[in-house]
Amino acid sequence: MVEPRTSLEGRKILVVEDDYLEALALSSLLEEVGASVVGPIGWAQEALSLVEQGEQRVDAAILDVDLHGERSYAIADALALRHIGFIFTTGYGADAVDRRYRDHPRCQKPFDSRMLLKALSALE
């Protein structure tokens, strides 16, 4: 069971996940703790456009590393340029993440909800 409220309350979290059920679960979890979900978005180019256009506020992001066979690193770069923290999620081990991103927070799938929320809260 997740605590009803966390430091994520009122924050806008971009969810970039290509698995529909996973995206729904993440969205539900975030809404349960009071965050607002931006997305979810399942395609790299769509997420990149959203970040680059900057028309919607994003306080933090959860990025699946592999989106329909395309890596989410361009999205990560765009977020970093805007000083927006992000967490990678992946079903693969740490070696699957490009070397230059290995210092960024990462949650292994299937992930523990509490650990994910803790990692997101630490991005503040």
Coordinates of N, CA and C in Angstrom, one line a residue:
M1 N 0.8 -1.2 0.0 CA 0.0 0.0 0.0 C 0.9 1.2 0.0
V2 N 0.5 2.2 -0.8 CA 1.3 3.4 -0.9 C 0.7 4.5 0.0
E3 N 1.6 5.3 0.6 CA 1.1 6.3 1.5 C 0.2 7.2 0.7
P4 N -0.9 7.8 1.3 CA -1.8 8.6 0.5 C -1.3 9.9 -0.1
R5 N -0.3 10.5 0.5 CA 0.3 11.7 0.0 C 1.8 11.7 0.2
T6 N 2.5 12.3 -0.7 CA 3.9 12.4 -0.6 C 4.3 13.8 -1.0
S7 N 5.6 14.1 -1.1 CA 6.1 15.3 -1.6 C 5.8 15.5 -3.1
L8 N 5.2 14.5 -3.7 CA 4.8 14.7 -5.1 C 3.5 15.3 -5.3
E9 N 2.8 15.6 -4.3 CA 1.5 16.2 -4.4 C 1.5 17.5 -5.2
G10 N 0.7 17.6 -6.2 CA 0.6 18.8 -7.0 C 1.7 18.9 -8.1
R11 N 2.6 18.0 -8.1 CA 3.7 18.0 -9.1 C 3.2 17.4 -10.4
K12 N 3.7 17.9 -11.5 CA 3.3 17.4 -12.9 C 4.4 16.4 -13.3
I13 N 4.1 15.1 -13.4 CA 5.0 14.1 -13.8 C 4.7 13.6 -15.2
L14 N 5.7 13.7 -16.1 CA 5.6 13.2 -17.4 C 5.9 11.7 -17.4
V15 N 4.9 10.9 -17.9 CA 5.1 9.4 -18.0 C 5.3 9.1 -19.5
V16 N 6.5 8.5 -19.8 CA 6.8 8.1 -21.1 C 7.0 6.6 -21.0
E17 N 6.0 5.8 -21.5 CA 6.0 4.4 -21.4 C 5.2 3.8 -22.5
D18 N 5.8 2.8 -23.2 CA 5.1 2.3 -24.4 C 4.2 1.1 -24.1
D19 N 4.3 0.5 -22.9 CA 3.4 -0.6 -22.5 C 2.2 0.0 -21.9
Y20 N 1.0 -0.2 -22.5 CA -0.2 0.4 -22.1 C -0.6 0.1 -20.6
L21 N -0.5 -1.1 -20.2 CA -0.8 -1.5 -18.9 C 0.2 -0.9 -17.9
E22 N 1.4 -0.9 -18.2 CA 2.4 -0.3 -17.4 C 2.2 1.2 -17.2
A23 N 1.8 1.9 -18.3 CA 1.6 3.3 -18.3 C 0.3 3.6 -17.4
L24 N -0.7 2.8 -17.5 CA -1.9 2.9 -16.7 C -1.5 2.8 -15.2
A25 N -0.7 1.8 -14.9 CA -0.3 1.5 -13.5 C 0.5 2.7 -12.9
L26 N 1.4 3.2 -13.7 CA 2.2 4.3 -13.3 C 1.3 5.6 -13.1
S27 N 0.4 5.8 -14.0 CA -0.5 7.0 -13.9 C -1.3 6.9 -12.6
S28 N -1.9 5.7 -12.4 CA -2.7 5.5 -11.2 C -1.9 5.7 -9.9
L29 N -0.7 5.1 -9.9 CA 0.1 5.3 -8.7 C 0.4 6.8 -8.4
L30 N 0.8 7.5 -9.5 CA 1.1 8.9 -9.3 C -0.1 9.8 -8.9
E31 N -1.2 9.5 -9.5 CA -2.5 10.2 -9.1 C -2.9 9.9 -7.6
E32 N -2.6 8.6 -7.2 CA -3.0 8.2 -5.9 C -2.2 9.0 -4.8
V33 N -1.0 9.4 -5.2 CA -0.2 10.2 -4.2 C -0.3 11.7 -4.5
G34 N -1.2 12.1 -5.3 CA -1.5 13.5 -5.5 C -0.8 14.2 -6.6
A35 N 0.0 13.5 -7.4 CA 0.7 14.1 -8.6 C -0.3 14.2 -9.7
S36 N 0.0 15.1 -10.7 CA -0.7 15.2 -11.9 C 0.1 14.5 -13.0
V37 N -0.5 13.7 -13.8 CA 0.2 13.0 -14.9 C 0.1 13.7 -16.2
V38 N 1.3 13.9 -16.8 CA 1.4 14.5 -18.1 C 1.6 13.2 -19.0
G39 N 0.6 13.0 -19.9 CA 0.6 11.8 -20.7 C -0.4 10.8 -20.2
P40 N -0.1 9.6 -20.2 CA 1.2 9.0 -20.6 C 1.4 9.0 -22.2
I41 N 2.6 9.0 -22.5 CA 3.0 9.0 -23.9 C 3.9 7.8 -24.2
G42 N 3.6 7.1 -25.3 CA 4.2 5.9 -25.7 C 5.2 6.0 -26.8
W43 N 5.4 7.1 -27.4 CA 6.3 7.3 -28.5 C 7.3 8.3 -28.3
A44 N 8.6 8.0 -28.6 CA 9.7 8.9 -28.3 C 9.5 10.3 -29.0
Q45 N 9.2 10.4 -30.2 CA 9.1 11.7 -30.9 C 8.0 12.5 -30.3
E46 N 6.8 11.9 -29.9 CA 5.7 12.7 -29.3 C 6.2 13.2 -28.0
A47 N 6.9 12.5 -27.2 CA 7.4 12.9 -25.9 C 8.4 14.0 -26.1
L48 N 9.3 13.9 -27.0 CA 10.3 14.9 -27.3 C 9.7 16.2 -27.7
S49 N 8.7 16.1 -28.6 CA 8.0 17.3 -29.0 C 7.3 18.0 -27.8
L50 N 6.7 17.3 -27.0 CA 6.0 17.9 -25.8 C 7.1 18.6 -24.9
V51 N 8.2 18.0 -24.7 CA 9.2 18.7 -23.9 C 9.8 19.9 -24.6
E52 N 10.2 19.7 -25.8 CA 10.8 20.8 -26.6 C 9.9 22.0 -26.7
Q53 N 8.6 21.8 -26.9 CA 7.6 22.9 -27.1 C 7.4 23.7 -25.8
G54 N 7.5 23.0 -24.7 CA 7.4 23.6 -23.4 C 6.1 24.3 -23.1
E55 N 5.1 23.9 -23.8 CA 3.7 24.5 -23.6 C 3.1 23.9 -22.3
Q56 N 3.5 22.8 -21.9 CA 2.9 22.1 -20.7 C 4.0 22.0 -19.6
R57 N 3.7 22.4 -18.4 CA 4.6 22.3 -17.3 C 4.9 20.9 -17.0
V58 N 6.2 20.6 -16.8 CA 6.6 19.2 -16.4 C 7.6 19.4 -15.3
D59 N 7.4 18.8 -14.1 CA 8.3 19.0 -13.0 C 9.3 17.8 -12.9
A60 N 8.9 16.7 -13.4 CA 9.8 15.5 -13.4 C 9.2 14.5 -14.4
A61 N 10.0 13.5 -14.7 CA 9.6 12.5 -15.7 C 10.0 11.1 -15.4
I62 N 9.3 10.2 -15.9 CA 9.6 8.8 -15.8 C 9.7 8.3 -17.3
L63 N 10.9 7.9 -17.6 CA 11.2 7.5 -19.0 C 11.5 6.0 -19.2
D64 N 10.7 5.3 -19.9 CA 11.1 3.9 -20.3 C 12.3 4.1 -21.2
V65 N 13.3 3.3 -21.0 CA 14.5 3.4 -21.9 C 14.2 3.0 -23.3
D66 N 13.4 2.0 -23.5 CA 13.1 1.4 -24.8 C 11.7 1.7 -25.2
L67 N 11.4 2.5 -26.2 CA 10.1 2.9 -26.6 C 9.9 2.4 -28.0
H68 N 9.2 1.2 -28.1 CA 9.0 0.6 -29.5 C 10.3 0.5 -30.2
G69 N 11.3 0.1 -29.6 CA 12.6 -0.1 -30.2 C 13.5 1.1 -30.3
E70 N 13.0 2.2 -29.9 CA 13.8 3.5 -30.0 C 14.2 3.9 -28.5
R71 N 15.4 4.3 -28.3 CA 15.8 4.7 -27.0 C 15.3 6.1 -26.7
S72 N 15.1 6.4 -25.4 CA 14.5 7.6 -24.9 C 15.6 8.7 -24.6
Y73 N 16.8 8.5 -25.0 CA 17.9 9.4 -24.6 C 17.7 10.8 -25.1
A74 N 17.1 11.0 -26.3 CA 16.9 12.4 -26.8 C 15.9 13.1 -25.9
I75 N 14.9 12.4 -25.3 CA 14.0 13.0 -24.4 C 14.7 13.4 -23.1
A76 N 15.6 12.5 -22.6 CA 16.4 12.7 -21.4 C 17.3 13.9 -21.6
D77 N 17.9 14.1 -22.8 CA 18.7 15.3 -23.1 C 17.9 16.5 -23.0
A78 N 16.7 16.5 -23.6 CA 15.8 17.7 -23.7 C 15.4 18.1 -22.2
L79 N 15.1 17.1 -21.4 CA 14.7 17.3 -20.0 C 15.9 17.9 -19.3
A80 N 17.1 17.4 -19.4 CA 18.3 17.8 -18.7 C 18.6 19.3 -19.1
L81 N 18.4 19.6 -20.4 CA 18.6 21.0 -20.8 C 17.7 22.0 -20.1
R82 N 16.5 21.5 -19.7 CA 15.5 22.3 -19.0 C 15.6 22.2 -17.5
H83 N 16.6 21.5 -17.0 CA 16.8 21.2 -15.6 C 15.6 20.5 -15.0
I84 N 15.0 19.5 -15.7 CA 13.9 18.7 -15.3 C 14.4 17.3 -15.0
G85 N 14.3 16.9 -13.7 CA 14.8 15.6 -13.3 C 14.0 14.5 -13.9
F86 N 14.6 13.3 -14.1 CA 13.9 12.2 -14.7 C 14.5 10.9 -14.1
I87 N 13.7 9.9 -14.2 CA 14.1 8.5 -13.8 C 13.9 7.6 -15.0
F88 N 14.9 6.8 -15.3 CA 14.7 5.8 -16.3 C 14.1 4.5 -15.7
T89 N 13.2 3.9 -16.5 CA 12.7 2.6 -16.1 C 13.1 1.6 -17.2
T90 N 13.4 0.4 -16.8 CA 13.8 -0.6 -17.8 C 13.6 -2.0 -17.3
G91 N 13.3 -2.9 -18.1 CA 13.2 -4.3 -17.8 C 14.6 -5.0 -17.9
Y92 N 15.6 -4.3 -18.4 CA 16.9 -4.8 -18.6 C 17.8 -4.4 -17.5
G93 N 19.0 -4.9 -17.4 CA 19.9 -4.6 -16.4 C 20.6 -3.2 -16.6
A94 N 21.4 -2.8 -15.7 CA 22.1 -1.5 -15.8 C 23.0 -1.4 -17.1
D95 N 23.5 -2.6 -17.6 CA 24.3 -2.6 -18.8 C 23.5 -2.2 -20.0
A96 N 22.2 -2.3 -20.0 CA 21.4 -1.9 -21.1 C 21.2 -0.4 -21.3
V97 N 21.6 0.3 -20.2 CA 21.5 1.8 -20.3 C 22.9 2.3 -20.8
D98 N 22.8 3.2 -21.8 CA 24.0 3.8 -22.3 C 24.9 4.4 -21.2
R99 N 26.2 4.2 -21.3 CA 27.1 4.6 -20.3 C 27.0 6.0 -19.8
R100 N 26.7 7.0 -20.7 CA 26.6 8.4 -20.3 C 25.3 8.7 -19.4
Y101 N 24.4 7.7 -19.3 CA 23.2 7.9 -18.5 C 23.2 7.0 -17.3
R102 N 24.2 6.3 -17.0 CA 24.2 5.3 -15.9 C 24.2 6.0 -14.5
D103 N 24.5 7.2 -14.5 CA 24.5 7.9 -13.2 C 23.1 8.5 -12.8
H104 N 22.2 8.4 -13.8 CA 20.9 8.9 -13.6 C 20.1 7.8 -12.8
P105 N 19.1 8.3 -12.0 CA 18.3 7.3 -11.3 C 17.6 6.3 -12.3
R106 N 17.5 5.1 -11.9 CA 16.9 4.0 -12.7 C 16.1 3.1 -11.8
C107 N 15.0 2.7 -12.2 CA 14.2 1.7 -11.5 C 14.0 0.5 -12.4
Q108 N 14.3 -0.6 -11.9 CA 14.2 -1.9 -12.6 C 12.8 -2.3 -12.7
K109 N 12.3 -2.8 -13.8 CA 11.0 -3.3 -13.9 C 11.0 -4.8 -13.6
P110 N 10.0 -5.4 -13.0 CA 8.9 -4.7 -12.4 C 9.5 -3.9 -11.1
F111 N 9.0 -2.7 -10.9 CA 9.6 -1.9 -9.9 C 8.7 -1.9 -8.7
D112 N 9.3 -1.6 -7.5 CA 8.6 -1.5 -6.3 C 8.1 0.0 -6.2
S113 N 6.8 0.1 -6.0 CA 6.1 1.4 -6.0 C 6.7 2.4 -5.0
R114 N 7.1 1.9 -3.8 CA 7.7 2.8 -2.8 C 9.0 3.3 -3.3
M115 N 9.8 2.4 -3.9 CA 11.1 2.8 -4.4 C 11.0 3.9 -5.5
L116 N 10.1 3.7 -6.4 CA 9.9 4.6 -7.5 C 9.5 6.0 -6.9
L117 N 8.5 6.0 -6.0 CA 8.1 7.3 -5.4 C 9.2 8.0 -4.7
K118 N 10.0 7.2 -4.0 CA 11.1 7.7 -3.2 C 12.1 8.4 -4.2
A119 N 12.4 7.7 -5.3 CA 13.3 8.2 -6.3 C 12.8 9.5 -7.0
L120 N 11.5 9.5 -7.3 CA 10.9 10.7 -7.8 C 11.0 11.9 -6.8
S121 N 10.7 11.6 -5.6 CA 10.7 12.6 -4.6 C 12.1 13.2 -4.4
A122 N 13.1 12.4 -4.6 CA 14.5 12.8 -4.5 C 14.9 13.7 -5.6
L123 N 14.2 13.8 -6.7 CA 14.5 14.7 -7.8 C 14.3 16.1 -7.5
E124 N 13.6 16.4 -6.5 CA 13.2 17.8 -6.2 C 14.4 18.7 -6.0

